Each structure stands twice: as C-alpha cells, then as structure tokens.
Amino acid sequence: MTSDTTSAAVDPYAALPARPVDPALFTHEGTYAPTRLPVELASTLLPDAYTSPEFFALEQQRLFTTSWVAVGITSDVAKPGACIVVEVAGRSIFVTRNRHGALRAFHNLCRHRATKLLDADAREVGKRGRIRCPYHNWTYDTDGTCLGTPLFEDSDVPAGQEPIFDTSVAKGFDRADYGLLDVAVESWGLFVFVNLSPDPAPLATQLGDLPERFAEYRLDEWVTQRTSTYDVAANYKLIGENFMEYYHLPWVHPELNQVSKFSDHYRWQGPGLYTGMCTTPVSRNSDAGGWDGLKALSTLGTQDADSGRFVWLFPGTALVVLPNHAFVLFNRPVAANRTVETAVLLAHPESLEDDAAEEGIEQLAKFWDLVNRQDLEIVERVQEGLENPAYRGGRMCFRFEEPLHRFQNMVIDKIVGIERVPGGDSLEPGDSMTRMFPDP
C-alpha cells in the first residue's frame, strides 16, 4: 500500500497539465516546465500546442509574424518582374525583383480598397513590370511606387474619358503617399525569406552559422526541378519533429533505411534558430531507389562530398542537401490540425550536365515522394492521437529526440516572449559533428 502511494506521488504523468489547458496560460513560462527540463528528463510539448485553435492563433502572431520565414526559391524570382505569391500568418504577400535586380516584398493588396493584386499562381507581376489592381486599375511598379490612380500612360482609360478619371485635382491626395505596403525580405542560398516585423533583426542573426556550414555548396546557384503540393491533416510542428529524428526510420521508411543507415546519423548543430543533422557516408541506391541518379557537385570538399545535410529552418521549413541534389519542404500552417506543404526538388546546373540527368531527376522525385508520403501518413496518425484528451504528453527519448527538445523550446521561447538564439553542440577544435545516437 505504501509502495503504491509512493509510486502515485512521483508519477510524472500526473504532474503534466490536465487537458484542456486554459488558453490564458499559454503565455506563462510555468506552463512549459516539463519541457524546459534537460532532454534526459523532459516531457514533450503540451498536446494543446498541436490541437488548440487558441494556441494556433497565438503561434501565428508570435512565431510567424516575428520570424524570418522561408517562403520560396531564389531561382524562381531570378529576373526583374518575376514573382511568387505566398501566405504567412494568414497574410498574402508577393516577392519580386525590381528593375535593378533587388528583391522586394509587399503585402498583396491595393492601397485604394485593399483588393488582392496578384493571384496565388502568378509568376510575373504584369506587363513591363507594372502591377495593376483588377478593381479600379491603380497601378504600381516593382519598387511599390504608385504610378497612377488611374490616369497615366496606357491605363486603358477609354479614349475621350480621361478628364473623368483625373485625380490631380483631389484635395489632400498625393499618390506618392500610397505606394504598396512593403515587407522585409532577404535571401540566403537557395531561399527567399520574409519577416512581417516592422523592424526585424537581420536574417543572419537567425541563420547563425548555416552560411558558413553550407559555403561549399554554392546554394544560391541551385535551380528548381520539380514541385509538388500535399494537404496534410496534421499540425506543422509534427512534420518538423518527424523530420528531425531517425528514431522512426526502420519502421516507417524501410526503403530509406537501406540508403540512410540508422547508425550513420550525426547531429550537425551550431548556433542558430535551426536544428541540424547529417548522414555520412552517403549510401548507394538500393533496388527501392535512393539518392544517386545525378552526378555530384565537383567543388565539394571531402566531407561534404560524402554527407547528406538535414536542417529544419525555424519555424517551418525543411532543407535536405546531398552532394547531387537538394529537397525542400515549405510548410504553411492553415489550422491547428492542417498544413499545406510544398515540396521542391532542386539541383545545381553542374549536376544536370549529363545525358541521364532527366532520368535521374525522375528517379529522385519518385523516391522523395514515397518517403514524404510515408512521413505524412504517420504524422496524421500522431495528430489523431493528440486529439484524445487522455494524452497529456510523453517522455523525451534523450538518445534520439534532442533535436525535438531544441525545437520545442524555440517554440516556447516565442510563445512566452523570449527572443533567444540557441547555441550549438560543444565540439572539440576541428570537429564538426556529434554522434546523433551516442553509445549508452
């Protein structure tokens, strides 16, 4: 009897918050005490963070409007007037290049009556780099300047009716005051990032040491080869957490497990708002497929030439870089239990200089689609389990889930209002990797 009482008193499950958690407590540090413990003692992030509409709304506000969010591929906006239309925290934004080749980003709305300017599938802003509102024909250039409202050259105003549209006599109106509402935009490597904060810290602060770690890959030269979209019935964090660990690999990915051996994984983690890991050496293809198919980039050093790099860019983007191709997952949260994911397969032009390159791209696209669908099926099952209020949280498996612990604490920081860039692993001089799964 005494033993049973003692056991109940120290039951870690009983110490986890009961569900549902009061949304008023989501911004309180004490709510996350079990996850703030060192990873060998920690419990997972509270389940309400994956199921609660209130937590989702808070996350959109405190994570996605204050972080540098990767939204596209630089090669897709390589020329002046090219554009991509994206959504961040429920807000439509478009990124383009002005006539001088500089990246610009703007809220996708007209300054007159807020009409959406560009459709989601737009790939260029319009003729001669002009962005025209479909409602009343207000027009802007790729610097966001308002060119006309709408009396100006080639405005499509019917001949003879120009005086009717003349706004030059309007009182207290200067079109120079009505340019597009801009958004902070920067690029690194193959990524375009935006930040909705009015005065964000530099992107370099968030990236930490990633530019140095990827310097040999010349990522700014890589080009999109294939794009796919997946509608996922799960929280975006589950997609990220699945990406960060290989605990599940033998059971969920029998094909991937043949070319990405369980024992060949290492943490590859420096300071920055990301989680990083690698697999080395890169295994050859099996009958089920794999990572071969294109020739490797010739300029890589010995270690990079035989490693696969896996990085989760906070808050919601996965990056995989192999010596011969890259694979990216942009994850856009739509609801607490739904994510729209865009997968992009890329290659460096040098890797495409081969008669068999097209066949290699197809093989890689099929392999990644298989792996990704296996991942999405399992995270949807996790989402279903999290919806059950009987589940309060689980114990971190310290040997495999240190990256999850790091990521979940980044989320907590933002939710409770802490701006912090986590450090990296402690390494000896000359070392660049820590074993993902150390011996007991």
Short mmCIF file of C-alpha atoms in Angstrom, two decimals:
data_model
loop_
_atom_site.label_atom_id
_atom_site.label_comp_id
_atom_site.label_asym_id
_atom_site.label_seq_id
_atom_site.Cartn_x
_atom_site.Cartn_y
_atom_site.Cartn_z
CA MET A 1 0.00 0.00 0.00
CA THR A 2 2.83 2.35 0.90
CA SER A 3 4.63 1.41 -2.30
CA ASP A 4 1.54 2.18 -4.39
CA THR A 5 1.06 5.54 -2.67
CA THR A 6 4.69 6.47 -3.16
CA SER A 7 4.56 5.47 -6.80
CA ALA A 8 1.49 7.61 -7.41
CA ALA A 9 3.08 10.58 -5.67
CA VAL A 10 6.01 10.62 -8.08
CA ASP A 11 4.08 9.64 -11.21
CA PRO A 12 5.47 12.05 -13.83
CA TYR A 13 2.35 11.69 -15.96
CA ALA A 14 0.18 13.01 -13.17
CA ALA A 15 2.38 16.11 -12.99
CA LEU A 16 1.62 17.10 -16.59
CA PRO A 17 -1.08 19.75 -17.14
CA ALA A 18 -4.62 18.42 -17.38
CA ARG A 19 -6.45 19.00 -20.64
CA PRO A 20 -7.69 21.25 -21.95
CA VAL A 21 -5.14 23.82 -20.80
CA ASP A 22 -6.63 27.25 -20.16
CA PRO A 23 -5.58 29.37 -23.15
CA ALA A 24 -4.77 32.20 -20.73
CA LEU A 25 -1.87 30.04 -19.51
CA PHE A 26 -0.27 29.56 -22.92
CA THR A 27 1.94 32.63 -22.48
CA HIS A 28 3.06 31.66 -18.95
CA GLU A 29 6.52 30.16 -18.57
CA GLY A 30 5.37 27.76 -15.85
CA THR A 31 3.01 26.00 -18.26
CA TYR A 32 6.03 24.50 -20.01
CA ALA A 33 8.07 23.40 -17.01
CA PRO A 34 8.13 19.69 -18.02
CA THR A 35 9.55 20.57 -21.47
CA ARG A 36 12.05 23.08 -20.09
CA LEU A 37 13.86 20.31 -18.18
CA PRO A 38 17.08 18.88 -19.67
CA VAL A 39 16.27 16.50 -22.51
CA GLU A 40 17.07 13.38 -20.47
CA LEU A 41 14.31 14.41 -18.02
CA ALA A 42 11.96 16.36 -20.28
CA SER A 43 8.43 15.68 -21.45
CA THR A 44 7.16 16.67 -24.87
CA LEU A 45 5.46 19.97 -25.61
CA LEU A 46 1.90 20.03 -24.26
CA PRO A 47 -0.59 18.40 -26.67
CA ASP A 48 -2.80 21.51 -26.79
CA ALA A 49 0.01 23.18 -28.78
CA TYR A 50 -0.97 20.86 -31.66
CA THR A 51 -4.76 20.88 -31.28
CA SER A 52 -5.94 24.17 -29.77
CA PRO A 53 -7.25 26.91 -32.12
CA GLU A 54 -6.22 29.46 -29.49
CA PHE A 55 -2.63 28.19 -29.44
CA PHE A 56 -2.62 28.18 -33.24
CA ALA A 57 -3.70 31.84 -33.34
CA LEU A 58 -1.07 32.76 -30.75
CA GLU A 59 1.59 30.91 -32.72
CA GLN A 60 0.69 32.72 -35.92
CA GLN A 61 1.05 36.02 -34.08
CA ARG A 62 4.17 35.32 -32.04
CA LEU A 63 6.14 32.96 -34.29
CA PHE A 64 5.18 33.60 -37.88
CA THR A 65 4.92 37.39 -37.73
CA THR A 66 8.20 37.84 -35.84
CA SER A 67 10.48 35.30 -37.55
CA TRP A 68 12.28 35.18 -40.87
CA VAL A 69 10.10 32.68 -42.73
CA ALA A 70 11.46 30.87 -45.79
CA VAL A 71 8.79 31.30 -48.48
CA GLY A 72 10.37 30.47 -51.83
CA ILE A 73 13.33 29.61 -54.02
CA THR A 74 15.63 32.38 -55.28
CA SER A 75 15.86 30.90 -58.79
CA ASP A 76 12.07 31.33 -59.11
CA VAL A 77 12.46 35.12 -58.79
CA ALA A 78 15.73 35.45 -60.68
CA LYS A 79 14.65 38.08 -63.23
CA PRO A 80 13.12 41.56 -62.79
CA GLY A 81 9.35 41.27 -62.74
CA ALA A 82 9.32 37.58 -61.78
CA CYS A 83 7.29 36.97 -58.63
CA ILE A 84 6.00 34.42 -56.16
CA VAL A 85 2.81 34.84 -54.14
CA VAL A 86 2.92 33.33 -50.65
CA GLU A 87 0.98 33.34 -47.41
CA VAL A 88 2.49 34.00 -43.99
CA ALA A 89 0.36 34.09 -40.83
CA GLY A 90 -2.75 34.26 -43.00
CA ARG A 91 -1.49 37.28 -44.94
CA SER A 92 -0.96 37.23 -48.70
CA ILE A 93 2.45 38.58 -49.74
CA PHE A 94 4.27 38.69 -53.03
CA VAL A 95 8.02 38.76 -53.64
CA THR A 96 9.51 40.15 -56.84
CA ARG A 97 12.67 41.72 -58.25
CA ASN A 98 12.69 45.37 -59.26
CA ARG A 99 14.26 46.63 -62.48
CA HIS A 100 17.64 46.87 -60.74
CA GLY A 101 17.52 43.20 -59.71
CA ALA A 102 16.88 43.84 -56.00
CA LEU A 103 14.42 41.66 -54.09
CA ARG A 104 11.27 43.43 -52.90
CA ALA A 105 8.28 42.08 -50.98
CA PHE A 106 4.86 43.64 -50.45
CA HIS A 107 1.51 42.90 -48.91
CA ASN A 108 -0.67 41.65 -51.75
CA LEU A 109 -3.26 44.41 -51.63
CA CYS A 110 -4.11 47.68 -53.33
CA ARG A 111 -3.81 50.86 -51.28
CA HIS A 112 -7.20 52.04 -52.55
CA ARG A 113 -9.70 49.45 -51.32
CA ALA A 114 -7.43 46.54 -50.35
CA THR A 115 -8.20 44.44 -53.42
CA LYS A 116 -5.87 41.45 -53.82
CA LEU A 117 -3.50 42.35 -56.64
CA LEU A 118 -1.95 39.03 -57.73
CA ASP A 119 -3.38 35.53 -57.85
CA ALA A 120 -1.69 32.71 -55.95
CA ASP A 121 -0.31 31.17 -59.14
CA ALA A 122 1.17 34.41 -60.55
CA ARG A 123 4.74 34.06 -61.79
CA GLU A 124 5.24 37.63 -63.01
CA VAL A 125 3.79 40.89 -61.80
CA GLY A 126 2.50 42.05 -65.18
CA LYS A 127 3.48 43.71 -68.43
CA ARG A 128 6.60 45.88 -68.26
CA GLY A 129 6.88 45.28 -64.52
CA ARG A 130 3.62 47.03 -63.70
CA ILE A 131 1.26 45.71 -61.03
CA ARG A 132 -2.34 46.67 -61.77
CA CYS A 133 -5.29 46.41 -59.43
CA PRO A 134 -8.10 44.48 -61.18
CA TYR A 135 -10.75 46.60 -59.45
CA HIS A 136 -10.04 50.28 -60.25
CA ASN A 137 -6.76 49.98 -62.17
CA TRP A 138 -4.48 51.66 -59.64
CA THR A 139 -1.00 50.71 -60.81
CA TYR A 140 2.36 50.21 -59.10
CA ASP A 141 5.90 49.44 -60.15
CA THR A 142 8.15 46.76 -58.67
CA ASP A 143 9.53 49.25 -56.13
CA GLY A 144 5.99 49.63 -54.79
CA THR A 145 5.61 53.18 -56.10
CA CYS A 146 2.08 54.17 -57.06
CA LEU A 147 2.27 55.14 -60.75
CA GLY A 148 -1.31 56.14 -61.34
CA THR A 149 -4.80 56.27 -59.92
CA PRO A 150 -5.56 55.50 -62.78
CA LEU A 151 -4.83 58.41 -65.16
CA PHE A 152 -1.43 57.62 -66.70
CA GLU A 153 0.04 56.34 -69.92
CA ASP A 154 -1.52 53.07 -71.18
CA SER A 155 -4.01 52.99 -68.33
CA ASP A 156 -6.75 51.58 -70.56
CA VAL A 157 -8.99 54.55 -69.78
CA PRO A 158 -11.41 54.84 -72.74
CA ALA A 159 -10.37 57.48 -75.24
CA GLY A 160 -12.04 60.81 -74.61
CA GLN A 161 -12.89 60.00 -70.96
CA GLU A 162 -9.52 60.88 -69.44
CA PRO A 163 -10.80 64.00 -67.62
CA ILE A 164 -13.33 61.91 -65.72
CA PHE A 165 -10.52 59.88 -64.15
CA ASP A 166 -8.20 62.81 -63.48
CA THR A 167 -7.25 62.77 -59.77
CA SER A 168 -4.82 65.66 -59.98
CA VAL A 169 -7.44 68.00 -58.51
CA ALA A 170 -8.19 65.77 -55.50
CA LYS A 171 -7.72 67.61 -52.22
CA GLY A 172 -5.04 66.35 -49.82
CA PHE A 173 -4.08 63.45 -52.07
CA ASP A 174 -0.58 62.66 -53.26
CA ARG A 175 -0.08 59.31 -54.93
CA ALA A 176 3.48 59.24 -53.56
CA ASP A 177 1.87 58.54 -50.17
CA TYR A 178 0.04 55.49 -51.49
CA GLY A 179 2.71 53.05 -52.52
CA LEU A 180 2.45 49.36 -51.73
CA LEU A 181 2.94 48.26 -48.13
CA ASP A 182 6.36 46.66 -48.06
CA VAL A 183 7.58 43.61 -46.17
CA ALA A 184 11.16 42.91 -45.07
CA VAL A 185 12.81 40.44 -47.46
CA GLU A 186 16.27 38.85 -47.59
CA SER A 187 17.80 35.81 -49.22
CA TRP A 188 20.33 33.20 -48.27
CA GLY A 189 21.47 30.38 -50.52
CA LEU A 190 18.51 28.99 -52.40
CA PHE A 191 15.92 30.61 -50.09
CA VAL A 192 13.88 33.79 -50.08
CA PHE A 193 12.82 34.87 -46.57
CA VAL A 194 10.27 37.44 -45.42
CA ASN A 195 9.68 38.94 -41.99
CA LEU A 196 6.45 40.72 -41.05
CA SER A 197 8.04 42.65 -38.16
CA PRO A 198 8.29 46.40 -38.76
CA ASP A 199 11.94 46.42 -37.67
CA PRO A 200 13.31 42.86 -37.73
CA ALA A 201 16.77 41.76 -36.67
CA PRO A 202 18.98 40.77 -39.62
CA LEU A 203 18.38 37.36 -41.16
CA ALA A 204 21.98 36.48 -40.30
CA THR A 205 21.07 36.50 -36.60
CA GLN A 206 18.50 33.75 -37.11
CA LEU A 207 20.66 31.70 -39.50
CA GLY A 208 23.59 31.54 -37.11
CA ASP A 209 26.45 29.53 -38.64
CA LEU A 210 24.46 27.96 -41.52
CA PRO A 211 26.01 30.18 -44.24
CA GLU A 212 29.46 29.03 -43.13
CA ARG A 213 28.42 25.38 -42.91
CA PHE A 214 26.97 25.39 -46.43
CA ALA A 215 29.58 27.63 -48.05
CA GLU A 216 30.96 24.94 -50.38
CA TYR A 217 27.57 24.02 -51.80
CA ARG A 218 27.01 27.31 -53.73
CA LEU A 219 23.33 27.06 -52.83
CA ASP A 220 22.44 30.35 -54.50
CA GLU A 221 23.04 28.65 -57.88
CA TRP A 222 20.68 25.68 -57.39
CA VAL A 223 17.55 25.57 -59.58
CA THR A 224 14.05 24.14 -59.09
CA GLN A 225 13.43 20.87 -60.99
CA ARG A 226 10.12 19.57 -59.60
CA THR A 227 7.39 20.92 -57.30
CA SER A 228 4.60 19.02 -55.52
CA THR A 229 1.92 20.04 -53.02
CA TYR A 230 0.47 17.96 -50.18
CA ASP A 231 -2.54 18.72 -47.98
CA VAL A 232 -1.68 17.32 -44.56
CA ALA A 233 -4.19 16.65 -41.77
CA ALA A 234 -1.65 17.45 -39.06
CA ASN A 235 -0.01 20.33 -37.23
CA TYR A 236 3.07 21.72 -38.96
CA LYS A 237 5.22 21.05 -35.87
CA LEU A 238 4.59 17.32 -36.18
CA ILE A 239 6.01 17.44 -39.71
CA GLY A 240 9.08 19.21 -38.37
CA GLU A 241 9.56 16.91 -35.41
CA ASN A 242 9.28 13.86 -37.63
CA PHE A 243 11.91 15.37 -39.94
CA MET A 244 14.30 15.96 -37.04
CA GLU A 245 14.67 12.41 -35.80
CA TYR A 246 15.55 8.98 -37.14
CA TYR A 247 14.04 7.01 -34.27
CA HIS A 248 11.16 6.08 -36.62
CA LEU A 249 13.25 5.28 -39.68
CA PRO A 250 13.38 1.43 -39.60
CA TRP A 251 9.61 1.09 -39.18
CA VAL A 252 8.22 3.94 -41.30
CA HIS A 253 10.84 4.03 -44.09
CA PRO A 254 12.07 0.54 -45.00
CA GLU A 255 13.27 1.85 -48.39
CA LEU A 256 15.03 4.92 -46.98
CA ASN A 257 16.54 2.82 -44.20
CA GLN A 258 18.51 0.91 -46.85
CA VAL A 259 20.28 4.04 -48.12
CA SER A 260 20.29 6.12 -44.93
CA LYS A 261 21.57 3.77 -42.28
CA PHE A 262 20.34 4.23 -38.75
CA SER A 263 23.87 4.23 -37.36
CA ASP A 264 25.25 6.78 -39.83
CA HIS A 265 23.43 9.81 -38.42
CA TYR A 266 25.03 12.67 -36.51
CA ARG A 267 23.99 15.99 -35.07
CA TRP A 268 25.33 18.82 -37.18
CA GLN A 269 24.34 21.63 -34.92
CA GLY A 270 25.80 25.08 -34.41
CA PRO A 271 24.27 28.27 -33.02
CA GLY A 272 21.14 29.45 -34.82
CA LEU A 273 17.37 29.06 -34.97
CA TYR A 274 17.52 25.67 -36.63
CA THR A 275 18.08 22.01 -35.91
CA GLY A 276 20.78 20.26 -37.90
CA MET A 277 21.88 16.71 -38.51
CA CYS A 278 23.65 14.70 -41.19
CA THR A 279 24.14 11.22 -42.51
CA THR A 280 27.60 10.13 -43.53
CA PRO A 281 28.70 8.32 -45.57
CA VAL A 282 26.02 8.66 -48.26
CA SER A 283 24.89 5.17 -49.16
CA ARG A 284 24.41 3.96 -52.70
CA ASN A 285 20.97 3.22 -54.16
CA SER A 286 19.11 0.03 -53.42
CA ASP A 287 16.51 -1.69 -55.61
CA ALA A 288 13.90 0.53 -53.94
CA GLY A 289 15.66 3.73 -55.01
CA GLY A 290 17.84 6.20 -53.21
CA TRP A 291 19.90 9.35 -53.53
CA ASP A 292 22.01 8.56 -56.59
CA GLY A 293 20.95 9.46 -60.11
CA LEU A 294 22.80 12.73 -60.69
CA LYS A 295 26.49 13.44 -60.60
CA ALA A 296 27.79 15.21 -57.52
CA LEU A 297 28.95 18.81 -57.41
CA SER A 298 32.68 18.75 -58.18
CA THR A 299 33.71 21.59 -55.87
CA LEU A 300 32.70 19.94 -52.59
CA GLY A 301 35.32 19.07 -50.02
CA THR A 302 35.87 15.51 -48.86
CA GLN A 303 33.35 15.58 -46.01
CA ASP A 304 30.58 17.42 -47.85
CA ALA A 305 31.03 15.16 -50.89
CA ASP A 306 30.01 12.12 -48.84
CA SER A 307 27.36 13.54 -46.49
CA GLY A 308 23.69 14.38 -46.52
CA ARG A 309 22.73 17.54 -44.59
CA PHE A 310 19.31 17.84 -42.92
CA VAL A 311 18.23 21.19 -41.49
CA TRP A 312 14.92 22.38 -40.07
CA LEU A 313 14.80 26.15 -40.51
CA PHE A 314 12.68 27.67 -37.77
CA PRO A 315 9.78 27.96 -37.83
CA GLY A 316 8.57 25.69 -40.64
CA THR A 317 10.94 24.71 -43.47
CA ALA A 318 12.89 21.52 -44.09
CA LEU A 319 16.11 21.51 -46.12
CA VAL A 320 17.94 18.40 -47.30
CA VAL A 321 21.19 18.86 -49.23
CA LEU A 322 23.00 15.92 -50.80
CA PRO A 323 26.13 16.20 -52.95
CA ASN A 324 23.99 15.99 -56.12
CA HIS A 325 20.56 17.45 -55.27
CA ALA A 326 18.50 19.27 -52.66
CA PHE A 327 14.99 18.71 -51.33
CA VAL A 328 12.93 21.39 -49.58
CA LEU A 329 9.61 21.27 -47.72
CA PHE A 330 7.80 24.57 -47.17
CA ASN A 331 5.13 24.02 -44.50
CA ARG A 332 2.31 26.55 -44.29
CA PRO A 333 0.07 26.17 -41.22
CA VAL A 334 -3.60 26.54 -42.16
CA ALA A 335 -5.16 25.40 -38.89
CA ALA A 336 -4.06 23.62 -35.73
CA ASN A 337 -4.69 20.30 -37.46
CA ARG A 338 -3.92 21.18 -41.09
CA THR A 339 -0.80 22.11 -43.05
CA VAL A 340 -0.26 22.77 -46.74
CA GLU A 341 3.18 21.50 -47.71
CA THR A 342 5.08 22.40 -50.87
CA ALA A 343 7.95 20.07 -51.80
CA VAL A 344 10.68 21.29 -54.14
CA LEU A 345 13.41 19.18 -55.73
CA LEU A 346 16.47 21.18 -56.83
CA ALA A 347 19.82 20.56 -58.49
CA HIS A 348 22.92 22.55 -59.31
CA PRO A 349 23.34 23.16 -63.06
CA GLU A 350 26.63 21.24 -62.96
CA SER A 351 24.77 18.12 -61.81
CA LEU A 352 22.48 18.36 -64.83
CA GLU A 353 25.31 18.22 -67.39
CA ASP A 354 24.68 14.61 -68.22
CA ASP A 355 22.57 12.78 -70.79
CA ALA A 356 20.97 10.76 -67.99
CA ALA A 357 20.11 13.81 -65.84
CA GLU A 358 16.41 13.82 -66.71
CA GLU A 359 16.10 10.15 -65.75
CA GLY A 360 17.98 10.89 -62.54
CA ILE A 361 15.62 13.73 -61.64
CA GLU A 362 12.59 11.49 -62.21
CA GLN A 363 14.06 8.75 -60.02
CA LEU A 364 14.80 11.23 -57.22
CA ALA A 365 11.34 12.79 -57.47
CA LYS A 366 9.67 9.37 -57.13
CA PHE A 367 11.90 8.37 -54.21
CA TRP A 368 11.26 11.60 -52.26
CA ASP A 369 7.52 11.39 -52.95
CA LEU A 370 7.49 7.88 -51.48
CA VAL A 371 9.46 8.93 -48.39
CA ASN A 372 7.38 12.05 -47.89
CA ARG A 373 4.06 10.23 -48.17
CA GLN A 374 5.23 7.70 -45.58
CA ASP A 375 6.11 10.58 -43.23
CA LEU A 376 2.81 12.38 -43.76
CA GLU A 377 0.79 9.24 -43.15
CA ILE A 378 2.45 8.71 -39.79
CA VAL A 379 2.20 12.33 -38.61
CA GLU A 380 -1.51 12.31 -39.42
CA ARG A 381 -1.82 9.30 -37.11
CA VAL A 382 0.04 11.23 -34.42
CA GLN A 383 -2.37 14.14 -34.86
CA GLU A 384 -5.31 11.79 -34.34
CA GLY A 385 -3.77 10.55 -31.11
CA LEU A 386 -3.07 14.05 -29.85
CA GLU A 387 -6.74 14.96 -30.25
CA ASN A 388 -7.56 12.43 -27.49
CA PRO A 389 -7.74 14.40 -24.19
CA ALA A 390 -6.49 11.37 -22.28
CA TYR A 391 -2.99 12.08 -23.63
CA ARG A 392 -1.17 14.78 -21.63
CA GLY A 393 2.31 14.37 -23.06
CA GLY A 394 5.15 11.86 -23.42
CA ARG A 395 8.70 11.42 -22.19
CA MET A 396 11.51 12.55 -24.47
CA CYS A 397 13.72 9.73 -25.68
CA PHE A 398 17.01 11.51 -24.95
CA ARG A 399 19.15 9.40 -27.27
CA PHE A 400 17.07 10.24 -30.34
CA GLU A 401 15.00 13.35 -29.63
CA GLU A 402 17.44 16.07 -28.65
CA PRO A 403 16.59 17.99 -31.85
CA LEU A 404 12.87 17.89 -30.94
CA HIS A 405 13.67 19.21 -27.49
CA ARG A 406 15.68 22.05 -29.04
CA PHE A 407 12.87 22.92 -31.47
CA GLN A 408 10.07 22.72 -28.92
CA ASN A 409 11.96 25.09 -26.66
CA MET A 410 12.36 27.54 -29.56
CA VAL A 411 8.57 27.48 -29.91
CA ILE A 412 8.12 28.03 -26.17
CA ASP A 413 10.54 30.97 -26.23
CA LYS A 414 8.47 32.75 -28.87
CA ILE A 415 5.15 32.00 -27.19
CA VAL A 416 6.27 33.38 -23.81
CA GLY A 417 8.03 36.38 -25.38
CA ILE A 418 11.71 35.41 -25.15
CA GLU A 419 13.97 36.36 -28.07
CA ARG A 420 16.85 33.93 -27.96
CA VAL A 421 19.14 32.18 -30.46
CA PRO A 422 20.17 28.78 -29.08
CA GLY A 423 23.80 27.73 -29.11
CA GLY A 424 25.29 24.67 -30.76
CA ASP A 425 26.83 21.42 -29.58
CA SER A 426 30.04 21.55 -27.65
CA LEU A 427 32.73 20.38 -30.05
CA GLU A 428 36.45 19.87 -29.84
CA PRO A 429 38.62 22.04 -32.14
CA GLY A 430 38.44 20.67 -35.66
CA ASP A 431 35.27 18.64 -35.01
CA SER A 432 32.10 19.39 -36.96
CA MET A 433 29.72 16.61 -35.93
CA THR A 434 28.40 14.94 -32.79
CA ARG A 435 27.03 11.42 -32.90
CA MET A 436 23.25 11.51 -33.17
CA PHE A 437 22.93 8.32 -31.17
CA PRO A 438 25.78 8.07 -28.64
CA ASP A 439 26.57 4.77 -27.06
CA PRO A 440 24.86 4.12 -23.70
#
